[in-house]
JSON list of C-alpha atoms in Angstrom, two decimals:
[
{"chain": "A", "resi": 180, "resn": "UNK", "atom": "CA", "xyz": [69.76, 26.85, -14.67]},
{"chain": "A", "resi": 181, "resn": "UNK", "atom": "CA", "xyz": [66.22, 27.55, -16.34]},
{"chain": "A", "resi": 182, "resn": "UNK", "atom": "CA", "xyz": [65.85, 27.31, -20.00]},
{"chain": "A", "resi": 183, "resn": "UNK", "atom": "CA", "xyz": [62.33, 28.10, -21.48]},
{"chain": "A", "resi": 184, "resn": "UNK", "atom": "CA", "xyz": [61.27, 26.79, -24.83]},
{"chain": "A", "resi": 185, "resn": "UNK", "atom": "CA", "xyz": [58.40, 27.89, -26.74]},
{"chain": "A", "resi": 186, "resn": "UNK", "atom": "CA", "xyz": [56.02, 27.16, -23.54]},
{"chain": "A", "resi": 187, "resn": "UNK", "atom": "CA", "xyz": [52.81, 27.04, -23.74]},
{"chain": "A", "resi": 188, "resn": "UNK", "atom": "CA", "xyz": [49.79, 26.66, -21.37]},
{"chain": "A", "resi": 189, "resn": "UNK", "atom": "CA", "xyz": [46.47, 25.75, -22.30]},
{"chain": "A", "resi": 190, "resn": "UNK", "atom": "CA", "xyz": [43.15, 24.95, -19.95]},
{"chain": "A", "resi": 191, "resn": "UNK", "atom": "CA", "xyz": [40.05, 24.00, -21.17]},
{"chain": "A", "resi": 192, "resn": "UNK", "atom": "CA", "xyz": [39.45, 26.01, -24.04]},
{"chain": "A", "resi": 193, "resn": "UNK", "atom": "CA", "xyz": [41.48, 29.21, -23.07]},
{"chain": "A", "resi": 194, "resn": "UNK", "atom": "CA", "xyz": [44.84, 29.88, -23.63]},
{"chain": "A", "resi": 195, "resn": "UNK", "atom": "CA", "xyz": [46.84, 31.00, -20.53]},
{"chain": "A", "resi": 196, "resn": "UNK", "atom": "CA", "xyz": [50.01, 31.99, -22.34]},
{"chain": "A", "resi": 197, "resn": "UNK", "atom": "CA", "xyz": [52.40, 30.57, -25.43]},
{"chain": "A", "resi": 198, "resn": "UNK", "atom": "CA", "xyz": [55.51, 30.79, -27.19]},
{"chain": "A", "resi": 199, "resn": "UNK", "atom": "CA", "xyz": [56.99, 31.97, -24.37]},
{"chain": "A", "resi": 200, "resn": "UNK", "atom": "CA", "xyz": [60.96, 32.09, -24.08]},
{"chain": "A", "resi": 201, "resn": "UNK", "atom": "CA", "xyz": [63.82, 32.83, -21.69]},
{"chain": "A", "resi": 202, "resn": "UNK", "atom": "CA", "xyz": [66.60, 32.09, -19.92]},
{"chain": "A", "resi": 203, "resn": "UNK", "atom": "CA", "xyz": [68.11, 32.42, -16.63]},
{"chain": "A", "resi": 204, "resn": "UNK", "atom": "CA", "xyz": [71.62, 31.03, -15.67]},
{"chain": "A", "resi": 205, "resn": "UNK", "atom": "CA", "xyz": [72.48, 30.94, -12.35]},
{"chain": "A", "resi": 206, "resn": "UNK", "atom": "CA", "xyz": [72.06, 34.23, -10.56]},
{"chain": "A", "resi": 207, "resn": "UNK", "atom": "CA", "xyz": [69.67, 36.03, -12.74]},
{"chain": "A", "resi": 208, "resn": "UNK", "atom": "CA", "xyz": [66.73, 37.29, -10.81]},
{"chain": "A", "resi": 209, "resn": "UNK", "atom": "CA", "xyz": [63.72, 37.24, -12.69]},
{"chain": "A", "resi": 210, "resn": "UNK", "atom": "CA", "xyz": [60.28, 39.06, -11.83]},
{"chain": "A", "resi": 211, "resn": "UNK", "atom": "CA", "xyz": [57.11, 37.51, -13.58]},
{"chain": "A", "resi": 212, "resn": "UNK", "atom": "CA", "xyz": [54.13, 40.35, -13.78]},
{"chain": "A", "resi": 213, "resn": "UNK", "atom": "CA", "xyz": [51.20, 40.60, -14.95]},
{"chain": "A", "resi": 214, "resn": "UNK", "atom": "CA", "xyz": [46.84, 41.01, -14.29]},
{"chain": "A", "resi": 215, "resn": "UNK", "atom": "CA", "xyz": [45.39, 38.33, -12.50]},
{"chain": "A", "resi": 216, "resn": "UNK", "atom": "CA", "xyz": [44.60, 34.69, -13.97]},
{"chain": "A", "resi": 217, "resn": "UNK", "atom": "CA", "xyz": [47.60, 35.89, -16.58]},
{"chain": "A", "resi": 218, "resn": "UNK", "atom": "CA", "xyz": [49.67, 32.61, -15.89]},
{"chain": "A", "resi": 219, "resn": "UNK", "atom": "CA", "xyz": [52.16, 34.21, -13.38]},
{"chain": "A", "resi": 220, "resn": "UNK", "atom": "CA", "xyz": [51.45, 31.44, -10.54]},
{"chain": "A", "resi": 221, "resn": "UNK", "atom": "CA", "xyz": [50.80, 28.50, -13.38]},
{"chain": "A", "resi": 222, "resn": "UNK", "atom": "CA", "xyz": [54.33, 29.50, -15.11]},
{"chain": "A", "resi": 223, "resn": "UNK", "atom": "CA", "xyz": [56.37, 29.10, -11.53]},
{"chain": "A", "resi": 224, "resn": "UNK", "atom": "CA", "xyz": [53.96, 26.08, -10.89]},
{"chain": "A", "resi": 225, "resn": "UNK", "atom": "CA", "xyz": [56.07, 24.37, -14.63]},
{"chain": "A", "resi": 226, "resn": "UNK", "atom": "CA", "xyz": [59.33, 25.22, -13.43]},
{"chain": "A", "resi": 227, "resn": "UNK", "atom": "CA", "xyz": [58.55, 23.72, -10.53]},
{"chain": "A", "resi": 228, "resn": "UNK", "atom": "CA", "xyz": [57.67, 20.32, -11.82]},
{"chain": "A", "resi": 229, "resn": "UNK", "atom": "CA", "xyz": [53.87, 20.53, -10.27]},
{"chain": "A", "resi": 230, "resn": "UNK", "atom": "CA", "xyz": [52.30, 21.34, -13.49]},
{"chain": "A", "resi": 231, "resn": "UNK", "atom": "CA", "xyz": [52.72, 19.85, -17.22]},
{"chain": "A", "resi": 232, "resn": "UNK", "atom": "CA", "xyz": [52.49, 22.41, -20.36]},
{"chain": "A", "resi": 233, "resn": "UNK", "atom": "CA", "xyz": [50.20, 22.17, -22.97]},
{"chain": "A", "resi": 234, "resn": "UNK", "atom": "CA", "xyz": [53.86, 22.70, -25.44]},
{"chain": "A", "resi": 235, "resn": "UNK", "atom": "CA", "xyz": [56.88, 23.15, -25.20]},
{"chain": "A", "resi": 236, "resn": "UNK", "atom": "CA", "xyz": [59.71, 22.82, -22.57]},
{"chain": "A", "resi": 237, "resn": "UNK", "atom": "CA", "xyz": [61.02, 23.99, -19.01]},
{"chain": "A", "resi": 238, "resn": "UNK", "atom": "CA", "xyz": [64.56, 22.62, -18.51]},
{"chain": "A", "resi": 239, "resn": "UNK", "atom": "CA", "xyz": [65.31, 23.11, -14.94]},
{"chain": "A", "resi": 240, "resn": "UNK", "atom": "CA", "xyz": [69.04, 22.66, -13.12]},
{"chain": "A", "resi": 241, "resn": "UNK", "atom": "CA", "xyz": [69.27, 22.97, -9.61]},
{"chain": "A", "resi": 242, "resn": "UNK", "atom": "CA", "xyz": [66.75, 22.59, -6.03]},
{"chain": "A", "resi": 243, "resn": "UNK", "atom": "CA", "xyz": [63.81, 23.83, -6.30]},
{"chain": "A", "resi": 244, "resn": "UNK", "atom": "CA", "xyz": [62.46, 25.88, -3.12]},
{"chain": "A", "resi": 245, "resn": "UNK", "atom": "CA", "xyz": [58.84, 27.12, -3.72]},
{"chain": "A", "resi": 246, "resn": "UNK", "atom": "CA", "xyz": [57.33, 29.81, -1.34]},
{"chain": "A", "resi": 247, "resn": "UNK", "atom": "CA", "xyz": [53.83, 30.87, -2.46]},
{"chain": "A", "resi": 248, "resn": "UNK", "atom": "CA", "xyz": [51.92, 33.90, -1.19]},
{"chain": "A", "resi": 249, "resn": "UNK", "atom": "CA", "xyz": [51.48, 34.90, 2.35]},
{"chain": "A", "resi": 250, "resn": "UNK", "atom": "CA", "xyz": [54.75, 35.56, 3.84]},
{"chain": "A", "resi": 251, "resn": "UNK", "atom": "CA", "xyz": [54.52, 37.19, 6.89]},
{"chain": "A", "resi": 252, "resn": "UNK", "atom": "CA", "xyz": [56.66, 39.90, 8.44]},
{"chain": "A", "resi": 253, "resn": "UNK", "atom": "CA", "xyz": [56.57, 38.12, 11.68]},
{"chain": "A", "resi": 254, "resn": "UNK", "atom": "CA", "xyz": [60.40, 37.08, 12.68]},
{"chain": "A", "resi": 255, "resn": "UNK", "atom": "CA", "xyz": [60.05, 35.70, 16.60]},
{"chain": "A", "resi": 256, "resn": "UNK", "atom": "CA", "xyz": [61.12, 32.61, 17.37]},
{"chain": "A", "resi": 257, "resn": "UNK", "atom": "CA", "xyz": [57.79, 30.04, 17.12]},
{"chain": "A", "resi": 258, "resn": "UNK", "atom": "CA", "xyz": [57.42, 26.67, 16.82]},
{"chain": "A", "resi": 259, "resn": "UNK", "atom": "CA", "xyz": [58.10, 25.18, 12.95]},
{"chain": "A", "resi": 260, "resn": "UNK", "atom": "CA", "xyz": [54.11, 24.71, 12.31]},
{"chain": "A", "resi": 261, "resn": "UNK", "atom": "CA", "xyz": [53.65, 28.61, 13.45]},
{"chain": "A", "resi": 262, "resn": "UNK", "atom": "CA", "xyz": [56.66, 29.84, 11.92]},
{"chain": "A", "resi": 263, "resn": "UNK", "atom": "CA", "xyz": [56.05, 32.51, 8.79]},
{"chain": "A", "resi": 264, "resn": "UNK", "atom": "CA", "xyz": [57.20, 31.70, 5.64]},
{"chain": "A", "resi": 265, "resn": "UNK", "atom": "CA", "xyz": [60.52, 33.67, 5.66]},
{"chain": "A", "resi": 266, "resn": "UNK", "atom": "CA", "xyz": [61.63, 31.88, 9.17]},
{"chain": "A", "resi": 267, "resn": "UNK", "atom": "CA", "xyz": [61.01, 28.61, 7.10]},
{"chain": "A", "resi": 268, "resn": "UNK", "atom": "CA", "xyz": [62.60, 29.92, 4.09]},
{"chain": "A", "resi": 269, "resn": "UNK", "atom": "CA", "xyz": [65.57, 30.75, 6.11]},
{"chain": "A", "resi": 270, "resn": "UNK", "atom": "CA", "xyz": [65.65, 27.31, 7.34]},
{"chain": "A", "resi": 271, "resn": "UNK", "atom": "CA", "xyz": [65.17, 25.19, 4.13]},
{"chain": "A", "resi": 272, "resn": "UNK", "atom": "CA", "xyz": [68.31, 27.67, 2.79]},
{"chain": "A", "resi": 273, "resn": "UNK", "atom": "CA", "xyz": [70.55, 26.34, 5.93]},
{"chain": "A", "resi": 274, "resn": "UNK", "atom": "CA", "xyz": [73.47, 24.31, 4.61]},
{"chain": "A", "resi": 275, "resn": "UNK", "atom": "CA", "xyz": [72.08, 24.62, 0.67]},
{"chain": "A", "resi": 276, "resn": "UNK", "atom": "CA", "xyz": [74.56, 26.70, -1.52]},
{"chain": "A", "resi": 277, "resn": "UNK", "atom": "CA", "xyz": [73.05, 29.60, -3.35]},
{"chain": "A", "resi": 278, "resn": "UNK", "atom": "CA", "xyz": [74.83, 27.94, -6.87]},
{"chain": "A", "resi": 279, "resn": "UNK", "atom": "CA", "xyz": [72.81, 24.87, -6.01]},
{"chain": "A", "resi": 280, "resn": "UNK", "atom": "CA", "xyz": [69.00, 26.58, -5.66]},
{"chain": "A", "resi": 281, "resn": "UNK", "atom": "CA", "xyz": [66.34, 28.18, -7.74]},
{"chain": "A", "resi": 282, "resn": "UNK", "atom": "CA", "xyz": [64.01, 30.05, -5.60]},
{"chain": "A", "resi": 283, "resn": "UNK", "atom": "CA", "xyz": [60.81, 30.53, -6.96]},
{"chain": "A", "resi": 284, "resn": "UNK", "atom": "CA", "xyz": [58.75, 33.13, -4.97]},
{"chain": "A", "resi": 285, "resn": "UNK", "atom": "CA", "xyz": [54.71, 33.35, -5.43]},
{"chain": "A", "resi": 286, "resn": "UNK", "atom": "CA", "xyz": [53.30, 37.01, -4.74]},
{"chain": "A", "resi": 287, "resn": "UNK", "atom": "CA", "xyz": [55.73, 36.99, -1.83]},
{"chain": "A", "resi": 288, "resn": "UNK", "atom": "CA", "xyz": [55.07, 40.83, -0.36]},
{"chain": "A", "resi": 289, "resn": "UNK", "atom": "CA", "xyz": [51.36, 39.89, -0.42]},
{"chain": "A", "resi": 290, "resn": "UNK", "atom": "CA", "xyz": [51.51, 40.55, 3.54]},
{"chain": "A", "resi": 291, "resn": "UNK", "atom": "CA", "xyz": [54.72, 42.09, 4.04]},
{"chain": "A", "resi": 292, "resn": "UNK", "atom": "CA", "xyz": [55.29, 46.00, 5.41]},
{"chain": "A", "resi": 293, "resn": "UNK", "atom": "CA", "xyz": [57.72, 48.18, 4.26]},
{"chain": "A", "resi": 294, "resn": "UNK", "atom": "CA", "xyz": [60.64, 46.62, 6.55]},
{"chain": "A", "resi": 295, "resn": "UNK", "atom": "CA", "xyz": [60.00, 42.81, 5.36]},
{"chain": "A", "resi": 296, "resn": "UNK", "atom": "CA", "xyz": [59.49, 43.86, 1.90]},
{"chain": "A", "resi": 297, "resn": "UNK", "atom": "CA", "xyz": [63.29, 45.80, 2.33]},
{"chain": "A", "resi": 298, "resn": "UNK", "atom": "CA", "xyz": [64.58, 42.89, 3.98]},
{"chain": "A", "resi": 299, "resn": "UNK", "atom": "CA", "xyz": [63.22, 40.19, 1.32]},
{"chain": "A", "resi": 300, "resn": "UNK", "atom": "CA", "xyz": [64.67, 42.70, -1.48]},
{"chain": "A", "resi": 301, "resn": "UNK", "atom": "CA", "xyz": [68.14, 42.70, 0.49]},
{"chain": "A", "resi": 302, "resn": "UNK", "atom": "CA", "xyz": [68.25, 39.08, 1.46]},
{"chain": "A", "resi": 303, "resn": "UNK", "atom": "CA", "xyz": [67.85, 38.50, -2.74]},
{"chain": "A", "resi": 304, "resn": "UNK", "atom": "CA", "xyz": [70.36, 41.10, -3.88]},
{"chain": "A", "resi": 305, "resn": "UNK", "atom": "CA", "xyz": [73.27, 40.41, -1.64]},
{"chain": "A", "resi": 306, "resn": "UNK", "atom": "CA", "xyz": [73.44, 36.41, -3.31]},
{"chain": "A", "resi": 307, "resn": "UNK", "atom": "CA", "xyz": [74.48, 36.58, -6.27]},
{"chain": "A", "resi": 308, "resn": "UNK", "atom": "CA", "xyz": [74.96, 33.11, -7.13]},
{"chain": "A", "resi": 309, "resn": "UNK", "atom": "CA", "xyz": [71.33, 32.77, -5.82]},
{"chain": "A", "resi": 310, "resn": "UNK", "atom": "CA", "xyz": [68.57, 32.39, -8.88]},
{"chain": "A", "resi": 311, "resn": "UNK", "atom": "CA", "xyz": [65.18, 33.62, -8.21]},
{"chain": "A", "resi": 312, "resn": "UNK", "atom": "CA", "xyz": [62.13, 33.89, -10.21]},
{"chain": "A", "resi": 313, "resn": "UNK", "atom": "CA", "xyz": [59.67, 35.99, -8.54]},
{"chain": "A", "resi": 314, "resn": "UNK", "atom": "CA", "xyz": [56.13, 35.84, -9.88]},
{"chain": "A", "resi": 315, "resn": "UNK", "atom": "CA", "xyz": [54.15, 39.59, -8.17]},
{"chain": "A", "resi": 316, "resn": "UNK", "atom": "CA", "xyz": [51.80, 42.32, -8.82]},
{"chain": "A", "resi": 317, "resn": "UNK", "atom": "CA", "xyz": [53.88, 44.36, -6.75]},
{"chain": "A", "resi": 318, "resn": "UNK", "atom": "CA", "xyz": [55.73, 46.23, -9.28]},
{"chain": "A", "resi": 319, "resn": "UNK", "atom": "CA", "xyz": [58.37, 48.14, -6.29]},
{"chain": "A", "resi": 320, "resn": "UNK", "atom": "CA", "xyz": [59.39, 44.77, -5.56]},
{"chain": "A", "resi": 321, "resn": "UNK", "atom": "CA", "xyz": [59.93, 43.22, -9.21]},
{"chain": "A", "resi": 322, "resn": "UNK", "atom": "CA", "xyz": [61.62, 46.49, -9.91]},
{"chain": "A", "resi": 323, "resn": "UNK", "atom": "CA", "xyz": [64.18, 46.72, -6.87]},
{"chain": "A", "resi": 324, "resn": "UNK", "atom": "CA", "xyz": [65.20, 42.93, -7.05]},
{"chain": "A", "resi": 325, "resn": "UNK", "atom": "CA", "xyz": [66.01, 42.65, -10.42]},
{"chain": "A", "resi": 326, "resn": "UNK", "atom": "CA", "xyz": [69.37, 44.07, -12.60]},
{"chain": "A", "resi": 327, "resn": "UNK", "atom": "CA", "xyz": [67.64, 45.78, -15.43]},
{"chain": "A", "resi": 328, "resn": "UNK", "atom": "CA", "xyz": [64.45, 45.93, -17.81]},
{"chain": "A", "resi": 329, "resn": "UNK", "atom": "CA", "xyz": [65.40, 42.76, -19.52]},
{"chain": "A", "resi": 330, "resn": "UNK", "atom": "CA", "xyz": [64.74, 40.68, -16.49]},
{"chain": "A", "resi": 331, "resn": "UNK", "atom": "CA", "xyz": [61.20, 41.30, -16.61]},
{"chain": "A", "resi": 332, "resn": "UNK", "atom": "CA", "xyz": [58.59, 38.87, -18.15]},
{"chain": "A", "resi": 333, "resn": "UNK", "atom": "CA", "xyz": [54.70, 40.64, -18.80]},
{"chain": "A", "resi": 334, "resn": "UNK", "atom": "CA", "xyz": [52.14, 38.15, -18.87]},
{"chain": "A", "resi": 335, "resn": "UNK", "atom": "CA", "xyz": [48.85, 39.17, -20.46]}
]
């Protein structure tokens, strides 16, 4: 569903990241880490079709659903404008099949407590035909909702 070629990412006169390479068919769960203005946020923005690279290639197959930052652990019922980013989350997934999506999540326990963060990690593990690449500093996160070691890209 995501195949990475030799990408590359270049602004102004500094080089955000290059030759990177990876792929994930449909169900992997990647996490994205790294220090801050390392790419992580400018990688998911190229998957997502927001943001050209300097080289190489993102080849993307499937819907793209984008949630950056901010979600909050606030699950009552309130009106769509007021609603936190999970509620909307759950709502954009209604009637989608998990085959069909790649999720791309942007620092997404940024305002989460312990139960949201456990309920995010949950909600991601029990689809497995779901595809998520999670871009976070939070390494308890990128560590629970991924399958192993491999699934894990370092940004510098």
């Amino acid at each position: 569903m995501i195949t990475i070629k030799n990408l590359g990412l270049q602004l102004g006169t500094r080089e955000i990241f290059s030759d990177l390479n990876f792929d994930a068919p449909q169900g992997d769960k990647i996490g994205i880490t790294g220090g801050e203005g390392s790419g992580k946020s400018s990688l998911l923005d190229i998957i997502a079709g927001r943001l050209l690279p300097t080289s190489g290639t993102a080849k993307i197959s499937g819907k793209i659903i984008y949630v950056a930052g901010n979600i909050s652990s606030d699950f009552s019922e309130l009106r769509m404008a007021e609603m936190s980013a999970i509620e909307k989350l759950k709502r954009k997934l209604r009637g989608l099949k998990d085959e069909e999506i790649i999720l791309l999540l942007d620092e997404p326990t940024k305002n989460l407590d312990n139960e949201g963060v456990e309920w995010l990690i949950k909600f991601i593990l029990t689809r497995p035909k779901l595809t998520v690449v999670a871009a976070s500093n939070d390494r308890y996160f990128i560590n629970r909702q991924k399958r192993s070691p491999a699934d894990q890209i370092y940004l510098q």
